[in-house]
Short mmCIF file of C-alpha atoms in Angstrom, two decimals:
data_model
loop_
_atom_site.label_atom_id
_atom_site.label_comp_id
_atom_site.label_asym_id
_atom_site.label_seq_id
_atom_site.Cartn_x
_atom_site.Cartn_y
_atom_site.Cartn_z
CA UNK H 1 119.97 71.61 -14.46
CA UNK H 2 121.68 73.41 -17.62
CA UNK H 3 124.80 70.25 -19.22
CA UNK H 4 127.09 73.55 -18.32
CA UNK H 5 125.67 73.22 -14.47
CA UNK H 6 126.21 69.35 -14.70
CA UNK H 7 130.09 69.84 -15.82
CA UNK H 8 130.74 72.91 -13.45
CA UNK H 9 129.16 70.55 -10.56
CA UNK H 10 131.32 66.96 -12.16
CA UNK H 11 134.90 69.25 -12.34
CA UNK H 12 134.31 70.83 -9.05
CA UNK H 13 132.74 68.04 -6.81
CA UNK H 14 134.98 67.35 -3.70
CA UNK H 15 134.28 64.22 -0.98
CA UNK H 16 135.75 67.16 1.68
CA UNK H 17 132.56 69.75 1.06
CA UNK H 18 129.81 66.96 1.76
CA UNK H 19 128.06 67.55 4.92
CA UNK H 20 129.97 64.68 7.48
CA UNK H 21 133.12 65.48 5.30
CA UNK H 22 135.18 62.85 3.21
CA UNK H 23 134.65 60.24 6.32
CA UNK H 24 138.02 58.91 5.10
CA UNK H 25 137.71 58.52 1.54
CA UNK H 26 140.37 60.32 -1.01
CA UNK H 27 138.47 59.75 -4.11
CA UNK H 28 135.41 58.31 -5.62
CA UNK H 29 136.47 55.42 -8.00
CA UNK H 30 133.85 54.70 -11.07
CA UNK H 31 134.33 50.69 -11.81
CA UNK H 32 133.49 50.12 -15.21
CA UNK H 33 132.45 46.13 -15.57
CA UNK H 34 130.93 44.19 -17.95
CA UNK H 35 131.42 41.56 -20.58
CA UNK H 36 134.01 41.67 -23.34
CA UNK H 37 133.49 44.37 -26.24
CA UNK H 38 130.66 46.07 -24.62
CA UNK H 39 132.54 49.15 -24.73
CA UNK H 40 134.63 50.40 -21.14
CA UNK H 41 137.12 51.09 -22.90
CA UNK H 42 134.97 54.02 -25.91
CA UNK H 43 132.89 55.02 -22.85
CA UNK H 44 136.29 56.21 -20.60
CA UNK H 45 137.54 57.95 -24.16
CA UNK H 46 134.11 59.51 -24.51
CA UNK H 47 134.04 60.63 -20.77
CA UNK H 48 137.52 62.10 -20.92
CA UNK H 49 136.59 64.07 -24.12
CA UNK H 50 133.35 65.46 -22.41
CA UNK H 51 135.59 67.03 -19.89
CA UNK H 52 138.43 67.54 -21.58
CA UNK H 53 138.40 69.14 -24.93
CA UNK H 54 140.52 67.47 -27.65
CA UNK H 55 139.39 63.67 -28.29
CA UNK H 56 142.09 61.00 -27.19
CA UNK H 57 142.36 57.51 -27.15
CA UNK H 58 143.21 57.55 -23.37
CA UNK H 59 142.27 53.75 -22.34
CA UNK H 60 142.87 50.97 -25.63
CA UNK H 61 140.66 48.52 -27.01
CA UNK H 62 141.09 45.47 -25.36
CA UNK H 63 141.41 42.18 -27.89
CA UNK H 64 139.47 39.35 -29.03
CA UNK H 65 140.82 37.40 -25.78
CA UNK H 66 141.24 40.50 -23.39
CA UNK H 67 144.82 39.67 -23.35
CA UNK H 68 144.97 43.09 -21.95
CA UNK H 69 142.62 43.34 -19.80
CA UNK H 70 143.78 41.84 -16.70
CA UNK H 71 144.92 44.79 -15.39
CA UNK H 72 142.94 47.40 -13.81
CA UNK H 73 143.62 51.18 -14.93
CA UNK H 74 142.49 54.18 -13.42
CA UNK H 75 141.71 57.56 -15.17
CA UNK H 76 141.87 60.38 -13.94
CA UNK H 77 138.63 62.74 -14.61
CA UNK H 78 138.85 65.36 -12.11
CA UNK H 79 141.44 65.71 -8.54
CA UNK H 80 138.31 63.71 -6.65
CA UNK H 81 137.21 61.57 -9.00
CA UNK H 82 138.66 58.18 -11.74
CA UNK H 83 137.17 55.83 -13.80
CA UNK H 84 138.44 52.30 -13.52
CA UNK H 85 138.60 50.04 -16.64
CA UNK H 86 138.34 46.48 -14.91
CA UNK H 87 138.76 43.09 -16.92
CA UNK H 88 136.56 41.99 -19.64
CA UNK H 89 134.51 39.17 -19.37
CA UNK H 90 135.12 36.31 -21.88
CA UNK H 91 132.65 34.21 -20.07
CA UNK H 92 130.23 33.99 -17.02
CA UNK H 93 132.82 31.29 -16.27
CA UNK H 94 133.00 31.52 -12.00
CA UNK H 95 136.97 32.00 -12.11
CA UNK H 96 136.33 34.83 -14.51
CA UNK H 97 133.12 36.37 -12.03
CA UNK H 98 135.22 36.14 -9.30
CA UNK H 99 137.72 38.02 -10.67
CA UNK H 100 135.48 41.05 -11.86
CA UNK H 101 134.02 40.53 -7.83
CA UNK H 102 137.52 41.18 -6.41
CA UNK H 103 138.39 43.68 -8.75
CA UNK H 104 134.85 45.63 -8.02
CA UNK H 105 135.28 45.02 -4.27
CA UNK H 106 139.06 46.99 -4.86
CA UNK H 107 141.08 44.06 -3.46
CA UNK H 108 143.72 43.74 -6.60
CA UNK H 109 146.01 47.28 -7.09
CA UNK H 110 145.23 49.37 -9.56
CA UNK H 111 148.19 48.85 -12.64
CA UNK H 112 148.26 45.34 -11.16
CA UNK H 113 148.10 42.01 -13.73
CA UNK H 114 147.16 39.45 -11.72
CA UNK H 115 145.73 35.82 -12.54
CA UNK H 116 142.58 34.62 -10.14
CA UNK H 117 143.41 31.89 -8.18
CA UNK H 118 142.12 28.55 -9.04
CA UNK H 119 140.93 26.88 -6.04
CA UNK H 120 139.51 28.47 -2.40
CA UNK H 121 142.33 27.97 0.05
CA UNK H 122 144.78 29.62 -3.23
CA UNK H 123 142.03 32.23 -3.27
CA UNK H 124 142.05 33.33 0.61
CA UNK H 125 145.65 32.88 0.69
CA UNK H 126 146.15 35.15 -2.45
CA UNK H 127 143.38 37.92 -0.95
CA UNK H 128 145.19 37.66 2.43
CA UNK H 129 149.06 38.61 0.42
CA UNK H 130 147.42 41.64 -0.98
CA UNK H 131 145.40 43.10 1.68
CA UNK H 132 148.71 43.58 3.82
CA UNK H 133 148.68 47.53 2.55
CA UNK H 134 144.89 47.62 2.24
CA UNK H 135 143.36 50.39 0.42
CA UNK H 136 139.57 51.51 1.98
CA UNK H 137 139.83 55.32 0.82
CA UNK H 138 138.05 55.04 -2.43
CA UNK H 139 134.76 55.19 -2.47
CA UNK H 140 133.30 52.47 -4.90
CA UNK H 141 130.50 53.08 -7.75
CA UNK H 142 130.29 50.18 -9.72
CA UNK H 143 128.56 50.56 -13.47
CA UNK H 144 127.77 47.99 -15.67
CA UNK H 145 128.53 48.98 -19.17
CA UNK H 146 126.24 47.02 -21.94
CA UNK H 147 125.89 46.68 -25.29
CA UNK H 148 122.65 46.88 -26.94
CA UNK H 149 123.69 44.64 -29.82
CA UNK H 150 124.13 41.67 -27.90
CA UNK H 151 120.77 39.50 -27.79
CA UNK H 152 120.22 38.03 -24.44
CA UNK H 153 118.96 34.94 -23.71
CA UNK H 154 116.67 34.09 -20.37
CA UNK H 155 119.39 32.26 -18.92
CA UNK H 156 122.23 34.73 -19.62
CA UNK H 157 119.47 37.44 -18.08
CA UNK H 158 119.68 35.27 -15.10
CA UNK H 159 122.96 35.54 -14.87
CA UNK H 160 123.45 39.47 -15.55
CA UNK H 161 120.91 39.56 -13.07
CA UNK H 162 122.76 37.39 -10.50
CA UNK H 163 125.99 39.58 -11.50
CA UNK H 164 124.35 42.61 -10.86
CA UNK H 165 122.61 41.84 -7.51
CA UNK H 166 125.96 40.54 -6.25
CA UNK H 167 127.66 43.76 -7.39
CA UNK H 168 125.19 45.63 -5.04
CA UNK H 169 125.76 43.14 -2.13
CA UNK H 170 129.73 44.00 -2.68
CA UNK H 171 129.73 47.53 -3.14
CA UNK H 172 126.18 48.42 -0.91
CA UNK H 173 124.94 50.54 -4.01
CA UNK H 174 122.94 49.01 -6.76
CA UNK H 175 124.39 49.64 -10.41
CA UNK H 176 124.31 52.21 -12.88
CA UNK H 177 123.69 50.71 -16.18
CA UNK H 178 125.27 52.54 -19.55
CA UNK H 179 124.09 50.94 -22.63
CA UNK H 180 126.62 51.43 -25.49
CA UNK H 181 125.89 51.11 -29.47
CA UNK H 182 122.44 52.86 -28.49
CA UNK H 183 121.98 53.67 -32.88
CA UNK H 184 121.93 50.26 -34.18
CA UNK H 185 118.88 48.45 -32.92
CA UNK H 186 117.81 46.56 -29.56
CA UNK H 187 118.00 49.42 -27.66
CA UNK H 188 114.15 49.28 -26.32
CA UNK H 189 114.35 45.97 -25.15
CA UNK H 190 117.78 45.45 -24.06
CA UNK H 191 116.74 48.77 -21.60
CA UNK H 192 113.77 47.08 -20.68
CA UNK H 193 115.57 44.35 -19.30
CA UNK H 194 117.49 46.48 -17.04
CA UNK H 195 114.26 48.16 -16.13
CA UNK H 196 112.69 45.11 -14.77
CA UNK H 197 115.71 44.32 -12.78
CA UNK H 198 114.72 47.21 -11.18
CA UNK H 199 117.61 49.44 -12.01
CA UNK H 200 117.47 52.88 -10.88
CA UNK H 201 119.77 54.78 -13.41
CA UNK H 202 120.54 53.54 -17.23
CA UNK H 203 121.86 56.23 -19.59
CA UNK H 204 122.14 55.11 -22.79
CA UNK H 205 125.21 56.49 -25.57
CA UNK H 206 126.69 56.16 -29.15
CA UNK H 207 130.88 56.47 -27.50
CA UNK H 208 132.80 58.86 -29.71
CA UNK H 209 135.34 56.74 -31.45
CA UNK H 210 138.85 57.77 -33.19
CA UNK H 211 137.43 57.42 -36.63
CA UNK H 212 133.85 59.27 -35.08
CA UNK H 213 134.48 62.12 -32.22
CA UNK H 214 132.49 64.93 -34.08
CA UNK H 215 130.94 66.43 -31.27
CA UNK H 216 127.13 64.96 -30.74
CA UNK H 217 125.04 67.22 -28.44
CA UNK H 218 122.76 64.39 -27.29
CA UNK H 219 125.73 62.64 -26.69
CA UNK H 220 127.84 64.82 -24.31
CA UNK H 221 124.51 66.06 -22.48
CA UNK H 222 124.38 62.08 -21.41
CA UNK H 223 127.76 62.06 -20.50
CA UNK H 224 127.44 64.50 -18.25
CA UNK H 225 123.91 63.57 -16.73
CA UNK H 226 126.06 60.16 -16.49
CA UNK H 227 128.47 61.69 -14.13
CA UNK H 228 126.54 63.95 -12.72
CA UNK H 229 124.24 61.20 -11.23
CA UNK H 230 127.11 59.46 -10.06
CA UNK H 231 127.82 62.04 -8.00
CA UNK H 232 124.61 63.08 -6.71
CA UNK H 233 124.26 59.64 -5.26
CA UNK H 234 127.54 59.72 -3.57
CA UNK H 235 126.44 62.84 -2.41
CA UNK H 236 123.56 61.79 -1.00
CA UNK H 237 125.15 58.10 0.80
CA UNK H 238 128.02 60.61 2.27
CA UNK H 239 124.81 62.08 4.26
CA UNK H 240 124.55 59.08 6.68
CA UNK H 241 127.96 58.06 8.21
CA UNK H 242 130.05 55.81 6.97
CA UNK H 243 133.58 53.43 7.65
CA UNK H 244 135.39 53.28 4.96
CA UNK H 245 137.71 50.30 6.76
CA UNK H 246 134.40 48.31 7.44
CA UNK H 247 133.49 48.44 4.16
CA UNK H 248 136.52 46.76 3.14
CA UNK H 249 136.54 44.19 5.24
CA UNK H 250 132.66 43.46 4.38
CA UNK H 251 133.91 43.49 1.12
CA UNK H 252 136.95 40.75 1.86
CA UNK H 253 134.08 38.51 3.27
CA UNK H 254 132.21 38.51 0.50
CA UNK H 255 134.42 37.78 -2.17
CA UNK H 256 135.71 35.09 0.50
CA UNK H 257 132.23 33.26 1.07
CA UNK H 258 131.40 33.69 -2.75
CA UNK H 259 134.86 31.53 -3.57
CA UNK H 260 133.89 29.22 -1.07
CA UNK H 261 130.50 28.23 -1.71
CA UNK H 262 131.28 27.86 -5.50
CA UNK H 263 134.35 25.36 -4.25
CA UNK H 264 131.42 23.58 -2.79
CA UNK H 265 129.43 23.67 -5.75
CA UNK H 266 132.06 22.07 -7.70
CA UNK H 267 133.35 19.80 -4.93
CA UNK H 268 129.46 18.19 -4.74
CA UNK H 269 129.88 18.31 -9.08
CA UNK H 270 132.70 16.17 -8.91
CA UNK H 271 131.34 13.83 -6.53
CA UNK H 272 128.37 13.04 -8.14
CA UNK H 273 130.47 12.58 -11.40
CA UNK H 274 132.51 10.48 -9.69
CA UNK H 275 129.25 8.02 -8.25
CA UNK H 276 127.32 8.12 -11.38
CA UNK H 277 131.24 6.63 -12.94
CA UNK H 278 131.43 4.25 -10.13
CA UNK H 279 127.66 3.34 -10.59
CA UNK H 280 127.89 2.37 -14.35
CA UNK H 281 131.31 0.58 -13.50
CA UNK H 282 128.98 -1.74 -10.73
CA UNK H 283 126.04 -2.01 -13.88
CA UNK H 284 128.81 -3.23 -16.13
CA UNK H 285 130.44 -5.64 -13.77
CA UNK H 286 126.91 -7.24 -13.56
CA UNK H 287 126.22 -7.89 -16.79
CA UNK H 288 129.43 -9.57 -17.31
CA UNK H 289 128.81 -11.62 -14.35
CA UNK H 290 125.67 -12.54 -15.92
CA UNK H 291 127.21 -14.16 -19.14
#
């Protein structure tokens, strides 16, 4: 397929002309995760200018602490389809994951700032508040947008690995993968990483920036194949039928059993700090007996 087939099929792609119809779903929202700096934020500018003509700066730059970036905008790419710029994150931190998980799962509004919750019965009480005008009419691709600059070690692999299975668990499709800063260096074995996760799609770009938005062929061909993809694959899910309201509430549980097994995790932390405290305080009182 020709990149002017790919745009005519992206700008004209409608959830009402798939075979079982929409099913109940208005849109299909893109979600856009990732750490801090990787690049949403280019990639939504480049995206925009693909399909739109004159270059913008349509979503910002978040800052060094993603001050910003709490709140989760939408852009509008075509009347069936947005991309969703969801918080940075700083750190792999489980407050912060959780966060990105309810944002992916669509449980915080869109134009929303909103702090996560710090402890499990907060957490259910705070997910129960907002879900009493749910929304389960978007249909959710998440995509995990990557720098190849940034050197990985094995155990943050492990955990971009954890963060990307869980993604697919949430959403029931397994992540697209766009690695940004493709030109300067790392890109072979940063994609190989994804690659033996055993990711099905990773498009790699250079974004066009404000100072840089000379138009790249190479660079608006995978763009398009980007979205294009995207689309196929909803597509092809909107085949089998589906319940959009289900979804959501699968989604709900997840985030819900997530918060509550790491409130375990740290529950069993703090106990054993507190016995290996209480154990050195018996040690101690034994010596002293002693002289």
């Amino acid at each position: 397929m020709t990149p002017e087939d790919m745009k005519v099929f992206v700008e004209t792609f409608s959830l009402n002309r798939c075979r079982l119809g929409n099913q109940g779903y208005n849109r299909v929202l893109i979600q856009l995760f990732g750490y801090l700096g990787h690049g949403k934020s280019a990639f939504i500018n480049s995206c925009k200018y693909v399909l739109g003509g004159e270059f913008r700066i349509h979503a910002e730059e978040r800052n060094a602490n993603g001050a910003l970036s709490l709140v989760r905008r939408s852009y509008r790419l075509t009347d069936g389809v947005a991309l969703v710029d969801n918080r940075g994150l700083p750190t792999a931190d489980w407050n912060e994951v959780g966060l990105i998980y309810a944002h992916l799962g669509n449980l915080i509004s869109l134009e929303q700032r909103i702090e996560w919750p710090g402890n499990y019965n907060d957490i259910m009480t705070w997910i129960m508040n907002n879900d009493l005008i749910p929304n389960y009419t978007d249909f959710i691709v998440p995509v995990l947008i990557y720098s190849v600059t940034m050197t990985a070690s094995e155990s943050e692999i492990a955990t971009l690995r954890t963060l990307l299975e869980n993604a697919e668990q949430l959403t029931g499709i397994k992540p697209f993968v766009v690695l940004t800063h493709k030109s300067r260096g790392g890109l072979t074995e940063v994609r190989s990483i994804f690659e033996d996760m055993g990711i099905n799609y990773i498009f790699q770009v250079e974004n066009y920036t404000q100072g840089n938005h000379s138009r790249v062929r190479a660079t608006h061909e995978e763009i398009l194949k980007f979205l294009y993809e995207v689309l196929k694959d909803v597509e092809c899910r909107m085949e089998t039928r589906r319940n959009p309201l289900q979804e959501r509430i699968d989604r709900m549980k997840f985030i819900l059993d997530f918060a509550h097994k790491k409130e375990m995790e740290m529950e069993r932390g703090r106990n054993h700090a507190l016995q290996q405290a209480q154990q050195r305080r018996a040690r101690e009182d034994r010596r002293c007996s002693i002289m």
